Coordinates of C-alpha atoms in Angstrom, one line a residue:
M273 CA -7.4 -1.3 8.6
R274 CA -5.0 -2.5 5.9
L275 CA -5.5 -1.3 2.4
L276 CA -4.1 -3.9 0.1
D277 CA -2.1 -3.3 -3.3
S278 CA -1.7 -6.0 -5.9
S279 CA 1.5 -7.3 -4.3
A280 CA -0.5 -8.4 -1.2
F281 CA -2.8 -10.7 -3.5
I282 CA 0.1 -12.0 -5.6
N283 CA 2.2 -12.8 -2.5
D284 CA -0.9 -14.3 -0.5
Y285 CA -0.6 -11.7 2.4
H286 CA -2.3 -12.6 5.5
T287 CA -3.6 -10.3 8.3
D288 CA -6.1 -10.5 11.2
D289 CA -6.9 -6.7 10.7
Q290 CA -9.9 -5.5 8.5
T291 CA -8.8 -5.2 4.9
A292 CA -9.9 -2.9 2.0
S293 CA -8.7 -2.3 -1.7
I294 CA -9.9 -0.6 -4.8
P295 CA -11.5 -2.0 -8.0
A296 CA -8.4 -1.1 -10.1
V297 CA -6.4 -3.6 -8.1
R298 CA -8.8 -6.4 -9.1
D299 CA -8.3 -5.3 -12.8
E300 CA -4.5 -5.8 -12.5
L301 CA -4.6 -9.4 -11.2
E302 CA -4.9 -12.7 -12.9
G303 CA -5.1 -16.3 -11.9
S304 CA -4.9 -17.3 -8.1
A305 CA -4.2 -13.7 -7.2
A306 CA -7.4 -12.6 -8.7
M307 CA -9.3 -15.4 -6.9
R308 CA -7.7 -14.4 -3.7
F309 CA -9.1 -10.8 -4.3
E310 CA -12.5 -12.3 -4.9
A311 CA -12.5 -14.6 -2.0
M312 CA -11.4 -11.8 0.4
E313 CA -14.2 -9.5 -1.0
G314 CA -16.6 -12.3 -0.5
A315 CA -15.4 -12.7 3.2
G316 CA -16.2 -8.9 3.9
M317 CA -13.2 -7.0 2.4
H318 CA -14.2 -3.4 1.8
V319 CA -13.7 -2.1 -1.8
H320 CA -13.3 1.6 -1.5
I321 CA -13.4 4.3 -4.4
P322 CA -11.5 7.5 -3.3
T323 CA -13.0 11.0 -4.1
E324 CA -11.6 13.1 -6.9
G325 CA -10.4 15.7 -4.3
T326 CA -8.1 13.1 -2.5
I327 CA -6.9 11.9 -5.7
A328 CA -5.7 15.4 -6.7
K329 CA -4.1 15.9 -3.2
V330 CA -2.1 12.6 -3.7
R331 CA -1.2 13.8 -7.4
R332 CA 0.1 17.1 -5.9
A333 CA 2.1 15.1 -3.1
A334 CA 3.7 12.9 -5.9
R335 CA 4.7 16.0 -7.8
E336 CA 6.4 17.4 -4.5
T337 CA 8.3 14.2 -4.1
G338 CA 9.2 13.8 -7.7
D339 CA 7.4 10.6 -8.1
A340 CA 4.5 11.9 -10.4
G341 CA 6.3 10.3 -13.4
V342 CA 6.6 6.9 -12.1
I343 CA 3.4 6.4 -9.9
S344 CA 0.5 5.0 -11.9
D345 CA -3.3 6.0 -11.7
T346 CA -3.9 2.8 -9.7
D347 CA -1.2 3.6 -7.2
T348 CA -2.4 7.2 -6.8
R349 CA -5.8 5.8 -6.2
L350 CA -4.6 3.4 -3.6
V351 CA -2.7 6.1 -1.8
A352 CA -5.8 8.2 -1.9
A353 CA -7.9 5.3 -0.5
A354 CA -5.4 4.6 2.4
F355 CA -5.6 8.4 3.3
E356 CA -9.3 8.6 3.4
L357 CA -9.9 5.3 5.2
D358 CA -6.9 6.2 7.7
A359 CA -5.6 2.7 6.7
T360 CA -2.0 1.2 6.6
L361 CA -1.1 0.9 2.9
V362 CA 0.4 -2.6 2.2
T363 CA 2.6 -2.5 -0.8
D364 CA 6.2 -3.2 -2.1
D365 CA 6.2 -0.1 -4.3
Y366 CA 8.7 2.4 -3.3
A367 CA 7.2 5.4 -5.0
M368 CA 3.9 4.7 -3.4
Q369 CA 5.7 4.5 0.0
N370 CA 7.4 7.7 -0.7
V371 CA 4.1 9.6 -1.6
A372 CA 2.4 8.0 1.4
A373 CA 5.1 9.1 3.7
R374 CA 4.5 12.7 2.5
L375 CA 0.8 12.3 3.3
N376 CA 1.6 10.7 6.7
V377 CA 0.0 7.6 5.6
D378 CA 1.5 4.3 7.3
C379 CA 2.8 1.5 5.1
D380 CA 3.6 -2.1 5.5
V381 CA 5.5 -4.2 3.1
V382 CA 4.8 -7.8 1.7
S383 CA 8.0 -9.2 0.5
Q384 CA 10.5 -6.4 -0.1
D385 CA 12.2 -4.0 2.4
G386 CA 10.3 -0.7 2.8
I387 CA 11.7 2.7 2.4
T388 CA 13.9 4.1 5.2
E389 CA 13.5 7.7 4.4
E390 CA 11.3 10.1 2.3
R391 CA 12.9 11.5 -0.7
Q392 CA 12.4 14.5 -2.9
W393 CA 13.6 13.5 -6.3
R394 CA 15.2 16.0 -8.6
Y395 CA 15.7 15.9 -12.4
Q396 CA 18.8 16.3 -14.4
C397 CA 19.4 17.2 -18.0
Q398 CA 21.4 14.5 -19.9
G399 CA 22.8 17.2 -22.0
C400 CA 23.8 20.3 -20.0
G401 CA 23.4 18.9 -16.5
R402 CA 21.1 21.4 -15.3
E403 CA 18.8 20.1 -12.3
F404 CA 15.1 20.7 -11.9
D405 CA 12.4 20.1 -9.2
E406 CA 9.8 18.9 -11.4
H407 CA 9.7 16.4 -14.4
K408 CA 9.6 17.8 -17.7
E409 CA 9.9 15.7 -21.0
R410 CA 12.7 17.7 -22.2
C411 CA 15.2 20.3 -20.9
P412 CA 13.7 23.8 -21.4
I413 CA 17.5 25.1 -21.9
C414 CA 19.1 22.5 -24.3
G415 CA 16.1 20.2 -25.4
M416 CA 17.7 17.0 -24.1
D417 CA 16.1 14.3 -21.9
L418 CA 15.8 14.6 -18.2
A419 CA 16.6 11.7 -15.8
R420 CA 15.3 11.3 -12.2
K421 CA 18.2 11.8 -9.9
N422 CA 18.7 10.5 -6.3
P423 CA 18.6 13.7 -4.0
S424 CA 21.2 12.5 -1.6

């Protein structure tokens, strides 16, 4: 089964596998992409609503990878639905791919290159240079903003 993100509908993704998505994806789409969603739903695409427990598990994984500050609620629900359905997540979003990798959810891409490795982001203070594992609005030491830093 393939669980489809917005990019699949925007880029007219085709597959012979069974498909699924979530209601929040439909809410993000406009024009012909929205019509593709509705046509696929009418043709038997499963629309899944993940449980709150699985959504919480995905949020924990996003905190662990450092993607919690960039992954949206819709993205979180998509990864949760793919986890619950044991589906391949179809998305071009790198943060979603990173969180999915942490949860052993397979991913396929639409029009971009996929990730080549899982990353665990760090955050660095723009003032004092200290690094933190978790995102905070401001540095607890000097009060400056934190920026996401590539861990490699």
